[in-house]
Tab-separated table of C-alpha atoms in Angstrom:
chain	number	residue	atom	x	y	z
S	87	ALA	CA	18.456	3.806	-0.542
S	88	GLN	CA	15.363	1.549	0.124
S	89	SER	CA	13.359	0.806	-2.952
S	90	VAL	CA	11.156	-1.675	-4.610
S	91	THR	CA	11.237	-2.301	-8.406
S	92	GLN	CA	8.569	-4.039	-10.406
S	93	PRO	CA	10.026	-4.175	-13.913
S	94	ASP	CA	6.735	-4.989	-15.666
S	95	ILE	CA	4.234	-2.115	-15.776
S	96	HIS	CA	1.594	-4.117	-17.589
S	97	ILE	CA	1.152	-7.856	-18.256
S	98	THR	CA	-1.466	-9.613	-20.295
S	99	VAL	CA	-1.998	-13.304	-19.956
S	100	SER	CA	-4.681	-15.786	-21.202
S	101	GLU	CA	-7.012	-17.291	-18.714
S	102	GLY	CA	-5.662	-20.628	-17.587
S	103	ALA	CA	-2.080	-19.615	-18.356
S	104	SER	CA	0.624	-19.351	-15.674
S	105	LEU	CA	1.654	-15.989	-14.203
S	106	GLU	CA	4.869	-14.657	-12.780
S	107	LEU	CA	5.151	-10.994	-11.548
S	108	ARG	CA	8.603	-9.778	-10.703
S	109	CYS	CA	9.705	-7.781	-7.684
S	110	ASN	CA	13.296	-6.740	-6.696
S	111	TYR	CA	14.154	-4.681	-3.663
S	112	SER	CA	16.912	-2.766	-2.184
S	113	TYR	CA	17.011	-2.716	1.613
S	114	GLY	CA	19.662	-2.409	4.404
S	115	ALA	CA	18.734	-5.859	5.886
S	116	THR	CA	16.411	-8.631	5.069
S	117	PRO	CA	13.084	-7.085	5.336
S	118	TYR	CA	9.494	-8.309	5.660
S	119	LEU	CA	8.164	-8.844	2.155
S	120	PHE	CA	4.502	-8.450	1.023
S	121	TRP	CA	2.382	-8.712	-2.031
S	122	TYR	CA	-0.878	-6.745	-2.142
S	123	VAL	CA	-3.560	-6.762	-4.871
S	124	GLN	CA	-5.889	-3.889	-5.770
S	125	SER	CA	-8.904	-4.854	-7.788
S	126	PRO	CA	-10.617	-2.100	-9.787
S	127	GLY	CA	-12.369	0.204	-7.457
S	128	GLN	CA	-11.241	-1.683	-4.379
S	129	GLY	CA	-8.881	-1.143	-1.539
S	130	LEU	CA	-5.578	-3.019	-1.261
S	131	GLN	CA	-5.697	-6.621	0.054
S	132	LEU	CA	-2.759	-8.581	1.463
S	133	LEU	CA	-2.050	-11.537	-0.755
S	134	LEU	CA	0.859	-13.070	1.130
S	135	LYS	CA	3.858	-12.183	3.211
S	136	TYR	CA	7.307	-13.489	3.955
S	137	PHE	CA	9.182	-13.141	7.292
S	138	SER	CA	11.627	-15.958	7.705
S	139	GLY	CA	11.886	-19.705	7.212
S	140	ASP	CA	10.579	-21.430	4.131
S	141	THR	CA	11.293	-19.180	1.114
S	142	LEU	CA	8.286	-20.336	-0.717
S	143	VAL	CA	5.206	-18.808	0.797
S	144	GLN	CA	1.537	-19.476	0.005
S	145	GLY	CA	-1.133	-16.903	-0.028
S	146	ILE	CA	-4.771	-16.430	-0.703
S	147	LYS	CA	-6.456	-16.996	-4.119
S	148	GLY	CA	-3.896	-19.643	-5.168
S	149	PHE	CA	-0.874	-17.262	-5.282
S	150	GLU	CA	2.610	-18.120	-4.022
S	151	ALA	CA	5.893	-16.163	-3.918
S	152	GLU	CA	9.467	-17.130	-3.652
S	153	PHE	CA	12.057	-15.166	-1.752
S	154	LYS	CA	15.532	-15.297	-3.231
S	155	ARG	CA	18.025	-13.528	-1.063
S	156	SER	CA	20.893	-13.762	-3.558
S	157	GLN	CA	18.760	-11.904	-6.085
S	158	SER	CA	16.918	-9.704	-3.723
S	159	SER	CA	13.813	-10.841	-5.347
S	160	PHE	CA	10.346	-11.786	-4.253
S	161	ASN	CA	8.451	-12.904	-7.431
S	162	LEU	CA	4.706	-13.680	-7.308
S	163	ARG	CA	3.413	-16.707	-9.106
S	164	LYS	CA	0.110	-18.551	-9.991
S	165	PRO	CA	-0.129	-21.639	-11.985
S	166	SER	CA	-3.428	-20.981	-13.678
S	167	VAL	CA	-4.896	-17.403	-13.922
S	168	HIS	CA	-8.585	-16.723	-13.640
S	169	TRP	CA	-10.348	-13.683	-15.210
S	170	SER	CA	-10.959	-12.363	-11.726
S	171	ASP	CA	-7.275	-11.984	-11.133
S	172	ALA	CA	-7.261	-8.922	-13.319
S	173	ALA	CA	-5.984	-6.278	-10.990
S	174	GLU	CA	-3.000	-4.144	-9.882
S	175	TYR	CA	-0.381	-5.973	-7.912
S	176	PHE	CA	2.004	-4.208	-5.505
S	177	CYS	CA	5.186	-5.706	-3.991
S	178	ALA	CA	6.168	-4.071	-0.650
S	179	VAL	CA	8.977	-4.224	1.832
S	180	GLY	CA	9.113	-3.211	5.424
S	181	PRO	CA	11.322	-3.378	8.441
S	182	LYS	CA	11.429	-6.222	10.962
S	183	THR	CA	12.223	-4.229	13.965
S	184	SER	CA	10.205	-1.088	13.881
S	185	TYR	CA	6.949	0.276	12.770
S	186	ASP	CA	8.665	2.283	10.139
S	187	LYS	CA	6.792	2.662	6.831
S	188	VAL	CA	6.344	-0.116	4.365
S	189	ILE	CA	7.733	0.797	0.941
S	190	PHE	CA	5.599	-0.151	-2.054
S	191	GLY	CA	6.678	-0.777	-5.692
S	192	PRO	CA	5.098	1.026	-8.543
S	193	GLY	CA	2.756	-1.861	-9.342
S	194	THR	CA	2.048	-4.140	-12.118
S	195	SER	CA	-1.297	-4.066	-13.843
S	196	LEU	CA	-2.561	-7.523	-14.961
S	197	SER	CA	-4.991	-8.048	-17.728
S	198	VAL	CA	-6.545	-11.429	-18.398
S	199	ILE	CA	-7.751	-12.485	-21.804
S	200	PRO	CA	-10.608	-14.896	-21.857
P	1017	GLY	CA	-14.714	-1.775	13.916
P	1018	ALA	CA	-14.529	-4.656	11.533
P	1019	GLY	CA	-12.226	-2.839	9.084
P	1020	VAL	CA	-10.491	0.479	8.483
P	1021	SER	CA	-13.068	3.147	7.754
P	1022	GLN	CA	-12.327	6.238	5.780
P	1023	SER	CA	-14.555	9.258	5.200
P	1024	PRO	CA	-15.613	10.766	2.894
P	1025	SER	CA	-15.282	8.251	0.108
P	1026	ASN	CA	-15.266	10.996	-2.362
P	1027	LYS	CA	-14.512	14.736	-2.029
P	1028	VAL	CA	-14.592	17.398	-4.652
P	1029	THR	CA	-13.185	20.693	-3.513
P	1030	GLU	CA	-12.289	23.982	-5.103
P	1031	LYS	CA	-8.569	24.961	-5.375
P	1032	GLY	CA	-7.545	26.936	-2.395
P	1033	LYS	CA	-10.041	25.342	-0.004
P	1034	ASP	CA	-9.014	23.221	3.004
P	1035	VAL	CA	-10.116	19.599	3.305
P	1036	GLU	CA	-10.116	17.057	6.161
P	1037	LEU	CA	-9.900	13.391	5.486
P	1038	ARG	CA	-10.813	10.954	8.278
P	1039	CYS	CA	-9.531	7.465	9.096
P	1040	ASP	CA	-10.992	5.208	11.800
P	1041	PRO	CA	-8.551	2.205	12.254
P	1042	ILE	CA	-9.388	-1.124	13.477
P	1043	SER	CA	-9.750	-1.296	17.261
P	1044	GLY	CA	-6.505	-2.198	18.925
P	1045	HIS	CA	-4.297	-1.458	16.061
P	1046	THR	CA	-1.527	0.652	17.431
P	1047	ALA	CA	0.020	1.867	14.113
P	1048	LEU	CA	-1.677	3.963	11.505
P	1049	TYR	CA	-0.342	5.081	8.202
P	1050	TRP	CA	-1.436	7.532	5.440
P	1051	TYR	CA	-0.451	6.864	1.815
P	1052	ARG	CA	-1.347	8.747	-1.377
P	1053	GLN	CA	-2.059	7.050	-4.686
P	1054	SER	CA	-2.153	9.323	-7.741
P	1055	LEU	CA	-3.693	8.171	-10.942
P	1056	GLY	CA	-1.707	5.290	-12.402
P	1057	GLN	CA	0.962	5.584	-9.645
P	1058	GLY	CA	2.053	3.501	-6.760
P	1059	LEU	CA	1.639	4.382	-3.157
P	1060	GLU	CA	3.418	7.359	-1.794
P	1061	PHE	CA	3.946	7.355	1.958
P	1062	LEU	CA	2.806	10.447	3.845
P	1063	ILE	CA	2.915	9.926	7.531
P	1064	TYR	CA	2.547	7.249	10.273
P	1065	PHE	CA	1.656	7.118	13.937
P	1066	GLN	CA	2.740	4.389	16.340
P	1067	GLY	CA	1.418	4.379	19.827
P	1068	ASN	CA	2.443	7.484	21.812
P	1069	SER	CA	5.579	8.094	19.792
P	1070	ALA	CA	6.074	11.196	17.671
P	1071	PRO	CA	4.653	10.732	14.283
P	1072	ASP	CA	6.969	10.212	11.236
P	1073	LYS	CA	6.068	13.084	8.988
P	1074	SER	CA	8.861	12.550	6.601
P	1075	GLY	CA	6.571	11.744	3.648
P	1076	LEU	CA	4.345	14.918	3.773
P	1077	PRO	CA	4.977	16.770	0.536
P	1078	SER	CA	4.588	20.286	1.850
P	1079	ASP	CA	3.640	22.236	4.902
P	1080	ARG	CA	0.124	22.446	3.562
P	1081	PHE	CA	-0.314	18.923	4.783
P	1082	SER	CA	-0.853	17.843	8.414
P	1083	ALA	CA	-2.274	15.059	10.378
P	1084	GLU	CA	-3.101	14.121	13.884
P	1085	ARG	CA	-4.291	11.127	15.748
P	1086	THR	CA	-6.452	11.665	18.681
P	1087	GLY	CA	-6.577	9.203	21.564
P	1088	GLY	CA	-4.527	6.708	19.738
P	1089	SER	CA	-7.493	5.943	17.395
P	1090	VAL	CA	-8.989	8.182	14.774
P	1091	SER	CA	-6.716	10.150	12.544
P	1092	THR	CA	-7.457	13.286	10.452
P	1093	LEU	CA	-5.411	14.233	7.468
P	1094	THR	CA	-5.725	17.963	6.716
P	1095	ILE	CA	-4.745	19.623	3.469
P	1096	GLN	CA	-4.802	23.443	3.463
P	1097	ARG	CA	-5.090	25.618	0.353
P	1098	THR	CA	-5.625	22.598	-1.839
P	1099	GLN	CA	-3.837	22.553	-5.266
P	1100	GLN	CA	-4.801	20.540	-8.351
P	1101	GLU	CA	-1.800	18.251	-7.886
P	1102	ASP	CA	-3.262	17.269	-4.584
P	1103	SER	CA	-5.933	15.276	-6.494
P	1104	ALA	CA	-5.416	11.595	-5.647
P	1105	VAL	CA	-6.719	8.756	-3.563
P	1106	TYR	CA	-5.663	9.021	-0.006
P	1107	LEU	CA	-5.336	5.614	1.613
P	1108	CYS	CA	-5.250	4.904	5.376
P	1109	ALA	CA	-3.873	1.581	6.809
P	1110	SER	CA	-3.516	0.183	10.290
P	1111	THR	CA	-1.694	-2.737	11.776
P	1112	GLN	CA	-1.543	-4.566	14.993
P	1113	GLY	CA	2.025	-5.769	14.444
P	1114	LEU	CA	4.916	-5.880	12.020
P	1115	ASN	CA	4.163	-9.387	10.890
P	1116	TYR	CA	0.579	-8.876	10.102
P	1117	GLY	CA	0.909	-6.586	7.129
P	1118	TYR	CA	-1.455	-3.644	6.799
P	1119	THR	CA	-5.274	-3.503	6.607
P	1120	PHE	CA	-6.219	-0.772	4.238
P	1121	GLY	CA	-9.295	1.384	4.020
P	1122	SER	CA	-11.110	1.976	0.879
P	1123	GLY	CA	-9.606	5.449	0.483
P	1124	THR	CA	-10.778	8.910	-0.089
P	1125	ARG	CA	-10.816	10.077	-3.680
P	1126	LEU	CA	-9.952	13.793	-3.552
P	1127	THR	CA	-10.603	15.892	-6.701
P	1128	VAL	CA	-9.399	19.501	-6.653
P	1129	VAL	CA	-11.105	21.669	-9.371
């Protein structure tokens, strides 16, 4: 069955600290991989995406993610967190060959301590 | 338009009433998706439309839910005989291609009282 797991429901980090949000997926073939962010009261915004090639992808707002095929993981990282990064983060997977739906993980809520 | 537009932004309805939620995707985006986000939950897929193909309705939770997309553009999600468990934020997204990711609207917050 296709699924996305985000093991951490909630994470709290201090401003300036590094961040890693975990994402694991189960999919029939290597999918497209995405990270979205949802700030309080806002819609979802695409942070970054992976399709093929270099397994380390850069996104907006200083985020990056690394695809590890052997671990079926696509973890999101940021070297230094800002207070404005406090939000809900969703990992998602989707097919490469059709417009079939993208499957979203349950989300990780990030709090940032000043 | 510049983005995906959803209306209304908020809807309060009485249990048992029907509601219609509207989504106006970005011009030229051939695929349109509806998701539901309940309080503190992730995104639950409801239905998607792609071009002239038959919609994928596999995520609709009951036959009270239906959706249509007219002229390959605007979509309407209809919930009949609303129940309290239908209370959620209903999100619409569109895309111009698989490798672009989705562009989401701001959602319609539905409250059934």
